[in-house]
Coordinates of C-alpha atoms and ligand atoms in Angstrom, one line a residue:
Chain A
M7 CA 68.6 104.9 94.3
K8 CA 66.5 103.9 97.3
R9 CA 64.6 107.3 97.4
N10 CA 64.3 109.3 94.2
V11 CA 65.7 112.8 94.1
A12 CA 64.8 115.5 91.6
I13 CA 66.1 118.9 90.5
I14 CA 62.9 121.0 90.8
G15 CA 64.5 124.4 90.1
G16 CA 67.7 126.3 89.5
G17 CA 69.2 129.5 88.3
Q18 CA 72.5 131.2 87.5
T19 CA 74.0 134.7 87.3
F20 CA 75.3 136.3 84.1
H21 CA 78.9 135.3 84.2
A22 CA 81.6 138.0 83.6
A23 CA 85.2 138.9 84.3
R24 CA 84.2 141.9 86.3
R25 CA 81.5 142.2 88.9
H26 CA 82.5 145.1 91.1
D27 CA 78.9 146.1 91.3
V28 CA 78.2 143.3 93.8
D29 CA 79.9 141.8 96.8
Q30 CA 80.1 138.0 97.2
A31 CA 76.8 137.7 99.1
E32 CA 74.9 139.9 96.6
M33 CA 76.2 137.8 93.7
V34 CA 75.3 134.5 95.4
N35 CA 71.9 136.0 96.2
E36 CA 71.2 136.6 92.5
A37 CA 71.5 132.9 91.8
V38 CA 69.5 131.9 94.9
R39 CA 66.6 134.1 94.0
A40 CA 66.7 132.8 90.4
A41 CA 66.5 129.2 91.7
L42 CA 63.7 130.0 94.1
N43 CA 61.7 131.8 91.4
D44 CA 62.2 128.9 89.0
A45 CA 61.0 126.4 91.6
R46 CA 58.2 128.8 92.7
M47 CA 59.4 128.4 96.3
T48 CA 60.3 130.7 99.2
M49 CA 63.3 130.3 101.5
D50 CA 61.0 129.2 104.3
E51 CA 60.3 126.0 102.4
I52 CA 64.0 125.0 102.3
D53 CA 65.1 122.5 104.9
L54 CA 68.9 122.6 104.3
V55 CA 71.5 124.8 102.5
I56 CA 74.7 123.5 101.0
L57 CA 77.2 126.2 99.9
G58 CA 80.3 125.5 97.8
N59 CA 83.3 127.6 96.7
M60 CA 87.1 127.3 96.9
E61 CA 88.4 128.6 100.2
F62 CA 90.8 131.5 99.7
F63 CA 90.4 131.9 95.9
E64 CA 88.8 135.2 96.8
G65 CA 90.7 135.6 100.1
T66 CA 87.9 134.4 102.3
H67 CA 87.2 131.5 104.6
M68 CA 84.0 130.2 106.1
T69 CA 81.8 131.7 103.5
D70 CA 78.9 129.7 104.8
C71 CA 79.0 132.0 107.9
W72 CA 79.4 135.5 106.5
L73 CA 77.4 135.0 103.2
V74 CA 74.5 133.7 105.3
H75 CA 72.1 136.5 104.3
G76 CA 72.9 136.0 100.6
T77 CA 72.5 132.2 100.7
G78 CA 69.3 132.3 102.9
A79 CA 70.9 129.8 105.3
Y80 CA 70.5 131.8 108.5
G81 CA 68.9 129.6 111.1
K82 CA 68.8 126.6 108.8
Q83 CA 70.8 123.4 108.8
G84 CA 73.6 123.2 106.2
L85 CA 77.2 122.7 105.5
K86 CA 80.1 124.1 103.4
I87 CA 81.8 122.2 100.5
T88 CA 85.3 122.9 99.2
T89 CA 86.7 120.2 96.8
G90 CA 88.5 122.2 94.1
G91 CA 87.0 122.3 90.6
T92 CA 84.5 119.7 91.6
V93 CA 83.0 121.9 94.3
G94 CA 79.7 122.6 92.4
A95 CA 79.1 118.9 91.6
T96 CA 80.1 117.8 95.1
A97 CA 77.5 120.3 96.5
V98 CA 74.8 118.7 94.2
V99 CA 75.8 115.2 95.3
T100 CA 75.8 116.2 99.0
A101 CA 72.4 117.8 98.6
A102 CA 71.1 114.7 96.8
H103 CA 72.4 112.4 99.5
H104 CA 70.6 114.5 102.1
V105 CA 67.4 114.3 100.2
A106 CA 67.8 110.6 99.6
S107 CA 68.4 110.1 103.3
G108 CA 64.7 111.0 103.9
L109 CA 65.6 113.6 106.5
F110 CA 65.6 116.7 104.2
P111 CA 62.8 116.8 101.6
R112 CA 63.9 120.2 100.1
V113 CA 67.6 121.2 99.8
L114 CA 69.1 124.3 98.2
C115 CA 72.7 123.9 96.9
I116 CA 74.8 126.8 95.7
G117 CA 78.2 127.1 94.0
F118 CA 80.0 130.4 93.4
E119 CA 83.4 132.0 92.7
K120 CA 84.4 135.6 92.4
Q121 CA 87.7 135.0 90.8
E122 CA 88.5 138.7 90.2
E123 CA 88.8 139.3 94.0
G124 CA 91.9 137.1 94.5
D125 CA 94.8 135.2 92.9
T126 CA 93.5 131.8 91.9
G127 CA 96.9 130.7 90.5
A128 CA 98.7 131.5 93.7
I129 CA 96.1 129.7 95.9
L130 CA 96.0 126.8 93.4
S131 CA 99.7 126.2 94.1
G132 CA 98.6 125.1 97.6
V133 CA 97.1 121.9 96.1
A134 CA 100.7 120.8 95.3
H135 CA 102.8 119.0 97.9
P136 CA 104.6 121.8 99.7
L137 CA 108.0 120.0 99.6
W138 CA 107.7 118.0 96.4
G139 CA 106.9 119.9 93.3
R140 CA 105.2 123.1 94.4
S141 CA 108.0 125.2 92.8
L142 CA 106.4 124.5 89.4
A143 CA 102.8 124.5 90.6
G144 CA 102.0 128.1 89.7
A145 CA 99.3 127.6 87.2
A146 CA 96.9 124.9 85.8
V147 CA 98.0 125.9 82.3
G148 CA 101.3 124.0 82.6
Y149 CA 99.5 120.8 83.6
F150 CA 97.1 121.0 80.7
A151 CA 100.0 121.9 78.3
M152 CA 101.8 118.7 79.4
M153 CA 98.6 116.8 78.8
G154 CA 98.4 118.2 75.3
S155 CA 102.0 117.3 74.5
S156 CA 101.5 113.8 75.7
Y157 CA 98.2 113.5 73.8
M158 CA 99.7 114.6 70.5
A159 CA 102.8 112.3 70.9
A160 CA 100.6 109.3 71.8
W161 CA 97.9 109.6 69.1
G162 CA 99.1 111.9 66.4
A163 CA 96.6 114.7 67.0
T164 CA 97.6 118.3 66.1
E165 CA 97.1 121.7 67.5
E166 CA 94.3 122.2 65.0
H167 CA 92.3 119.6 66.8
S168 CA 92.5 121.4 70.1
A169 CA 91.6 124.6 68.2
M170 CA 88.4 123.0 67.0
V171 CA 87.4 122.4 70.6
A172 CA 88.1 126.0 71.4
V173 CA 85.9 127.2 68.5
K174 CA 83.0 124.8 69.3
A175 CA 83.0 126.1 72.9
R176 CA 82.9 129.8 72.1
Q177 CA 80.4 129.4 69.2
N178 CA 78.1 127.5 71.5
A179 CA 78.6 130.1 74.2
R180 CA 77.3 132.7 71.7
K181 CA 73.9 130.9 72.0
N182 CA 74.0 130.9 75.8
K183 CA 73.0 134.3 77.2
Y184 CA 74.6 133.6 80.6
A185 CA 78.1 132.6 79.2
H186 CA 81.2 134.7 79.8
L187 CA 83.3 134.3 76.6
K188 CA 81.0 134.6 73.6
L189 CA 83.4 134.7 70.7
D190 CA 82.8 134.6 67.0
I191 CA 86.1 132.8 66.3
G192 CA 87.5 130.3 63.9
I193 CA 90.5 127.9 64.0
E194 CA 92.9 130.5 62.7
D195 CA 92.0 132.8 65.6
V196 CA 92.8 130.1 68.1
L197 CA 96.1 129.2 66.4
N198 CA 97.1 132.9 66.3
S199 CA 96.2 133.6 69.9
R200 CA 99.0 134.2 72.3
M201 CA 101.1 131.1 73.3
L202 CA 100.9 130.6 77.0
S203 CA 102.5 127.3 77.5
W204 CA 103.1 125.2 74.4
P205 CA 100.8 123.7 73.1
I206 CA 98.2 125.8 75.0
R207 CA 97.3 129.2 73.6
M208 CA 95.1 131.9 75.2
L209 CA 92.0 130.5 73.4
D210 CA 92.7 126.9 74.6
M211 CA 92.1 127.9 78.2
C212 CA 89.1 128.8 80.3
P213 CA 88.6 132.4 81.4
A214 CA 88.6 133.5 85.1
S215 CA 84.9 134.3 85.7
N216 CA 82.7 135.6 88.4
G217 CA 79.4 133.9 88.9
A218 CA 77.1 131.7 90.9
C219 CA 74.7 128.8 90.3
A220 CA 72.0 127.5 92.6
M221 CA 69.6 124.5 92.4
I222 CA 66.8 123.1 94.5
L223 CA 66.6 119.4 95.0
A224 CA 63.6 117.6 96.4
D225 CA 62.2 114.2 97.2
E226 CA 59.7 112.5 94.9
K227 CA 56.6 113.6 96.8
T228 CA 57.6 117.3 96.6
A229 CA 58.8 117.1 93.1
K230 CA 55.6 115.5 91.8
A231 CA 53.4 117.9 93.8
R232 CA 55.3 121.1 93.1
C233 CA 57.2 120.8 89.8
K234 CA 55.9 120.5 86.2
K235 CA 59.3 119.4 84.8
P236 CA 61.3 117.6 87.5
V237 CA 64.7 116.3 86.3
W238 CA 65.7 113.1 88.1
I239 CA 69.1 112.3 89.5
R240 CA 69.6 108.7 88.6
A241 CA 73.2 108.0 89.6
M242 CA 76.2 109.7 91.1
D243 CA 79.8 108.7 91.5
T244 CA 83.1 110.1 92.5
A245 CA 86.7 108.9 92.0
H246 CA 90.1 110.3 93.0
N247 CA 93.6 110.0 91.6
E248 CA 96.8 109.3 93.5
Q249 CA 99.3 112.2 93.6
F250 CA 102.6 111.7 91.7
E251 CA 101.3 108.7 89.8
L252 CA 100.4 109.5 86.3
D253 CA 97.1 111.0 85.4
W254 CA 95.8 112.8 82.4
R255 CA 99.4 113.5 81.3
D256 CA 100.0 109.9 80.3
V257 CA 97.1 109.3 78.0
K258 CA 98.3 105.8 77.3
T259 CA 98.3 104.7 81.0
T260 CA 96.6 101.4 81.7
R261 CA 96.1 102.2 85.4
P262 CA 92.5 102.8 86.4
I263 CA 92.6 106.6 86.6
F264 CA 89.9 108.6 88.1
S265 CA 87.9 109.5 85.0
R266 CA 87.7 105.9 83.6
T267 CA 87.1 104.4 87.1
C268 CA 84.2 106.8 87.7
A269 CA 82.6 106.3 84.3
K270 CA 82.8 102.5 84.6
R271 CA 81.1 102.6 88.0
I272 CA 78.3 105.0 87.0
Y273 CA 77.6 103.0 83.8
R274 CA 77.4 99.8 85.8
K275 CA 74.9 101.4 88.2
L276 CA 72.7 102.3 85.2
G277 CA 73.3 99.3 83.0
V278 CA 74.8 101.5 80.3
Q279 CA 76.3 99.5 77.4
K280 CA 76.9 102.2 74.9
P281 CA 77.2 105.7 76.5
S282 CA 77.0 107.6 73.2
E283 CA 73.6 106.1 72.6
Y284 CA 72.3 105.9 76.2
F285 CA 72.8 109.6 76.9
D286 CA 71.4 112.3 74.6
V287 CA 73.7 115.1 75.8
F288 CA 76.9 115.5 77.8
E289 CA 78.2 118.4 79.9
V290 CA 81.8 117.8 80.8
Y291 CA 84.3 119.9 82.8
E292 CA 87.0 121.0 80.4
P293 CA 89.3 123.7 81.7
A294 CA 91.4 123.3 78.6
T295 CA 90.7 122.1 75.1
W296 CA 92.8 118.9 75.4
S297 CA 90.8 117.8 78.4
E298 CA 87.6 117.7 76.3
L299 CA 89.2 115.3 73.9
V300 CA 90.3 113.0 76.7
W301 CA 86.9 113.1 78.3
Y302 CA 85.5 111.7 75.0
E303 CA 87.8 108.8 75.3
D304 CA 87.5 108.3 79.1
L305 CA 83.7 108.4 78.9
G306 CA 83.8 105.7 76.2
L307 CA 82.3 107.9 73.5
C308 CA 85.0 106.6 71.2
A309 CA 88.0 104.3 71.5
P310 CA 91.2 105.5 73.2
G311 CA 93.2 107.7 70.8
E312 CA 90.1 108.6 68.7
G313 CA 88.8 111.7 70.6
F314 CA 90.3 114.1 68.1
R315 CA 88.5 112.3 65.3
L316 CA 85.1 113.1 67.0
I317 CA 85.8 116.8 67.0
E318 CA 87.2 116.7 63.5
K319 CA 83.9 115.1 62.2
G320 CA 81.7 117.5 64.2
V321 CA 80.1 114.7 66.1
T322 CA 80.0 116.6 69.3
E323 CA 78.5 119.9 67.9
I324 CA 75.1 121.0 69.2
G325 CA 73.5 119.4 66.2
G326 CA 75.9 116.4 66.1
A327 CA 75.1 112.8 67.1
I328 CA 76.8 113.2 70.5
P329 CA 76.4 116.8 71.7
V330 CA 79.0 117.8 74.2
N331 CA 78.8 121.1 76.1
P332 CA 76.2 122.9 74.1
S333 CA 76.3 125.6 76.9
G334 CA 79.9 126.5 75.9
G335 CA 81.3 124.7 78.8
V336 CA 84.1 125.6 81.2
L337 CA 86.1 126.9 78.3
S338 CA 83.6 129.8 78.0
T339 CA 82.7 130.3 81.7
N340 CA 84.8 129.3 84.7
C341 CA 83.5 130.6 88.0
I342 CA 85.2 127.6 89.6
G343 CA 82.9 126.9 92.6
A344 CA 79.9 127.2 90.2
S345 CA 81.4 125.5 87.1
A346 CA 80.7 121.9 88.1
M347 CA 77.1 122.8 89.2
L348 CA 76.6 124.6 85.9
R349 CA 77.3 121.3 84.1
V350 CA 74.4 119.7 86.1
W351 CA 72.1 122.7 85.7
E352 CA 72.8 123.0 82.0
A353 CA 72.1 119.3 81.5
A354 CA 68.8 119.7 83.5
L355 CA 67.8 122.6 81.2
Q356 CA 68.5 120.4 78.2
I357 CA 66.2 117.7 79.6
R358 CA 63.5 120.2 80.5
G359 CA 63.8 121.7 76.9
D360 CA 64.5 125.1 78.5
A361 CA 68.1 125.7 77.2
G362 CA 66.8 128.3 74.7
E363 CA 69.1 129.0 71.8
H364 CA 71.6 126.3 72.8
Q365 CA 68.9 123.6 73.2
V366 CA 70.1 120.5 71.3
P367 CA 67.8 119.8 68.4
K368 CA 66.6 116.3 69.5
D369 CA 64.6 114.6 72.2
V370 CA 66.7 114.8 75.3
R371 CA 65.8 112.2 77.9
R372 CA 69.1 111.5 79.5
A373 CA 72.3 113.4 80.3
L374 CA 75.6 112.8 81.8
T375 CA 77.8 115.5 83.5
T376 CA 81.3 115.4 84.8
A377 CA 83.4 117.6 87.1
Y378 CA 87.1 117.9 87.4
G379 CA 89.4 119.4 89.9
G380 CA 91.7 119.3 92.8
T381 CA 94.6 117.0 92.1
N382 CA 92.7 115.0 89.6
W383 CA 89.4 113.8 90.7
T384 CA 85.9 113.8 89.3
V385 CA 82.2 113.7 90.2
M386 CA 79.7 112.4 87.7
T387 CA 76.0 112.8 87.8
A388 CA 73.4 111.1 85.5
L389 CA 70.1 112.8 84.9
S390 CA 66.8 111.7 83.3
R391 CA 63.5 113.2 82.3
T392 CA 61.3 110.4 83.8
L393 CA 61.9 107.7 86.3
D394 CA 61.4 105.2 83.5
D395 CA 64.3 106.6 81.4
Chain B
M11 CA 71.8 169.5 92.1
A12 CA 72.8 166.6 89.8
T13 CA 74.3 163.6 91.6
K14 CA 77.4 162.1 90.0
I15 CA 77.2 158.3 89.7
Q16 CA 79.9 156.8 91.8
E17 CA 82.2 153.8 90.9
P18 CA 81.6 150.9 93.3
I19 CA 84.3 150.8 95.9
S20 CA 86.8 147.8 95.9
I21 CA 89.7 147.7 98.3
P22 CA 93.0 146.1 97.5
M23 CA 94.7 144.0 100.2
T24 CA 97.7 141.6 100.4
V25 CA 97.8 138.7 102.8
S26 CA 101.2 137.2 103.4
V27 CA 101.3 134.0 105.5
P28 CA 104.4 132.2 106.7
Y29 CA 104.4 128.4 106.9
R30 CA 106.8 125.7 108.0
F31 CA 106.1 122.1 106.7
A32 CA 107.4 118.9 108.3
A33 CA 108.7 116.4 105.7
G34 CA 107.9 113.5 107.9
S35 CA 109.9 110.3 108.4
Y36 CA 109.8 108.9 104.9
L37 CA 110.5 112.1 102.9
T38 CA 113.2 113.2 105.4
K39 CA 115.1 110.0 104.8
C40 CA 114.9 110.6 101.0
L41 CA 115.9 114.3 101.2
I42 CA 118.9 113.5 103.5
G43 CA 120.1 111.0 101.0
L44 CA 119.8 113.6 98.2
R45 CA 121.5 116.3 100.2
D46 CA 124.4 114.3 101.7
H47 CA 125.0 111.5 99.2
G48 CA 123.4 112.6 95.9
T49 CA 121.2 109.5 96.0
L50 CA 117.5 109.1 95.4
F51 CA 115.5 106.5 97.4
A52 CA 111.9 105.5 96.7
V53 CA 109.8 102.8 98.5
E54 CA 108.3 99.7 97.0
C55 CA 104.9 98.4 98.0
P56 CA 105.1 94.8 99.3
K57 CA 101.9 93.9 97.5
C58 CA 101.6 95.7 94.2
K59 CA 105.4 96.3 93.9
R60 CA 104.9 99.8 92.7
V61 CA 108.1 101.9 93.3
Q62 CA 106.8 105.2 94.8
L63 CA 108.5 108.6 94.7
P64 CA 108.4 110.7 96.9
P65 CA 108.5 107.8 99.3
R66 CA 105.4 107.5 101.5
I67 CA 104.4 105.4 104.4
V68 CA 101.3 103.7 102.9
C69 CA 100.6 102.4 99.4
A70 CA 97.4 104.3 98.3
T71 CA 96.3 101.3 96.2
C72 CA 96.9 98.5 98.6
H73 CA 96.6 100.3 102.0
V74 CA 99.7 98.4 103.3
R75 CA 102.8 99.9 104.8
N76 CA 105.7 100.5 102.4
E77 CA 108.9 99.1 104.0
R78 CA 111.4 98.3 101.3
W79 CA 113.7 101.2 100.2
V80 CA 114.9 101.1 96.6
E81 CA 117.7 103.3 95.2
L82 CA 116.7 104.8 91.9
G83 CA 119.2 105.7 89.2
L84 CA 119.3 109.4 88.1
E85 CA 118.2 108.7 84.5
G86 CA 114.7 108.5 83.2
T87 CA 112.3 109.2 80.3
L88 CA 110.3 112.3 79.5
V89 CA 106.6 111.5 79.4
A90 CA 105.2 115.0 78.9
F91 CA 106.5 118.5 78.6
T92 CA 105.7 122.1 78.0
I93 CA 107.5 125.3 76.9
M94 CA 106.3 127.9 79.4
Y95 CA 106.0 131.4 78.1
L96 CA 104.4 133.0 81.2
P97 CA 106.5 134.5 84.0
L98 CA 105.1 131.9 86.5
T99 CA 105.7 132.8 90.1
D100 CA 107.6 130.1 92.0
P101 CA 105.3 129.7 95.0
T102 CA 108.1 128.5 97.2
T103 CA 110.2 131.7 96.7
G104 CA 107.7 134.3 95.4
K105 CA 110.1 135.0 92.5
P106 CA 109.2 134.4 88.8
H107 CA 110.8 131.7 86.7
N108 CA 112.3 133.3 83.6
P109 CA 110.2 132.5 80.5
P110 CA 110.5 130.9 78.1
F111 CA 111.6 127.7 79.9
V112 CA 111.0 124.0 79.5
Y113 CA 109.7 121.7 82.2
G114 CA 108.3 118.3 82.0
T115 CA 107.3 115.1 83.7
V116 CA 110.0 112.5 84.0
R117 CA 109.6 108.8 84.9
L118 CA 112.9 107.7 86.5
D119 CA 114.1 104.3 85.6
G120 CA 112.6 101.7 88.0
A121 CA 110.0 104.1 89.4
T122 CA 106.3 103.9 88.8
S123 CA 105.8 107.5 89.9
V124 CA 106.9 110.6 88.0
L125 CA 108.6 113.8 88.9
D126 CA 108.0 117.3 87.4
H127 CA 111.1 119.4 86.9
F128 CA 113.0 121.7 84.6
I129 CA 114.5 120.3 81.4
N130 CA 117.8 121.9 80.5
V131 CA 117.1 122.4 76.8
E132 CA 116.5 125.3 74.5
P133 CA 112.8 126.2 74.1
D134 CA 112.7 124.7 70.7
L135 CA 110.3 121.9 69.6
E136 CA 113.1 120.4 67.4
K137 CA 115.1 119.7 70.5
I138 CA 112.5 118.2 72.8
R139 CA 110.2 115.2 72.4
V140 CA 108.1 112.9 74.5
G141 CA 110.2 109.7 75.1
M142 CA 113.5 111.6 75.3
R143 CA 116.0 110.2 77.7
C144 CA 117.3 112.5 80.4
R145 CA 119.6 112.6 83.4
M146 CA 119.0 114.4 86.8
I147 CA 121.6 117.0 87.6
L148 CA 122.1 118.0 91.2
R149 CA 123.6 121.1 92.8
P150 CA 127.2 120.8 94.0
Q151 CA 127.1 119.0 97.4
A152 CA 128.2 122.1 99.4
E153 CA 125.1 124.0 98.1
R154 CA 122.5 121.3 98.8
I155 CA 120.0 122.0 101.5
G156 CA 117.8 119.0 101.6
D157 CA 114.8 120.0 99.5
L158 CA 113.7 119.4 95.9
S159 CA 115.7 122.5 94.7
D160 CA 118.8 120.3 95.3
I161 CA 117.8 119.0 91.8
L162 CA 118.8 121.7 89.3
Y163 CA 117.1 120.2 86.2
F164 CA 117.2 117.2 83.9
D165 CA 119.8 117.2 81.1
P166 CA 118.8 115.5 77.8
I167 CA 120.9 112.4 77.1
P168 CA 122.1 112.6 73.5
G169 CA 121.0 109.9 71.1
Ligands
LIG10 ZN1 100.6 98.6 96.6

């Protein structure tokens, strides 16, 4: 990038199914205060505020206006982001672009969702074409179920493989004090959980969480002067899919779908030859177990059709050669507008060595994060510990 | 006097919003064909030759206008499916679909796009598989109204 951008602080709420103790502004403010404390900054030092959530998931529009006391944005420049599951990552990328422009040295970005206050499934149906297919668009679970059936038919994986992903996520979440679903479960528990939409069972899906995440991004001068452990944003990329043309449900497709297109471009920007060696940790956006297996393949961590072998061999465990989602991921915490930002913030914590109990036991210099949402698109962000990495 | 700790207040609310969507020139042509003649027309991109359904004015890949209309057959191949056990609400009617039911993604012969719809088969894994051939079944003509519900479901083709 022409001007370097660093993450100089961040914070998150404790994520939970129920947060009736706070309203939306109060919940967002918890994350904002945590981020300011972490960066040792006051709101007066922030030049611009980016707020992200999904319009109407909690029945509200223009949250940038009426949460303004909670976000700290009153009287400041800023804008609102709404891009589906990618919201949090789009907010980070938008903040980074503003810093990189040279016009805004210190930018606060925030992602939140208070899922319990609305009907996410009902509002999600609005992403489907109103006249072509909305009748079946009641829940994301059906989409991921079709992805699973296609994946098993194509590569010979079984329901045990997706169960392994479910177990890894919840066992990792037990080490993350902020995570929502901290479950001491095994493969049998997953296979015995309630069938929602074959082959997706209850424990194959993410929960509906309430929570927020906030990060402060700064230019190189501020980062070096104010932060002991800045984490540098080295590359960002976004790619969309085309509606009605196959996506993750046809795992054998040779068309350049969003996930592979985006990975290819971000690797080219960084000169990455072998992503599994270049990056020390990955935080991917996996609303369902099957999507994590497909991320392994689309990110080039293994060959197509071999993702389920990685989980089988334990390669992507916290202590494995290619740690993926040591935080417990979206499968353990899904406060949608915050979920994609949490991927970036958790990756930053890994690079700082501040992830606590879920810190991966190796030297973490570089990390890659993905987002997923809308009608199949992604935002990827690559981070590093130093500008030489 | 001891003060009782109060539960936080949260207030339930329902918002019901009516909409009316225009199908536009391309989809209207396709839906009229479906309603009046039981045909299904897609459009082919002059550049990449992808046959796109629902028909749309511009090819997203090539950014050129789609002008050639192609009639599709009513048979295709199942590329993915699920057995749904949840009483999903149909967002177009507000009524639940009756679980368990099977729906899937079908690629009609000659199309590059896919269509999600009900598969008229028992919710039994022995009776459904990816790669299965199926045929689109329409409502009787007198009952068709010119939207996607004119397609009842896909029937598996034996064999
Ligand atoms: Zn084309």
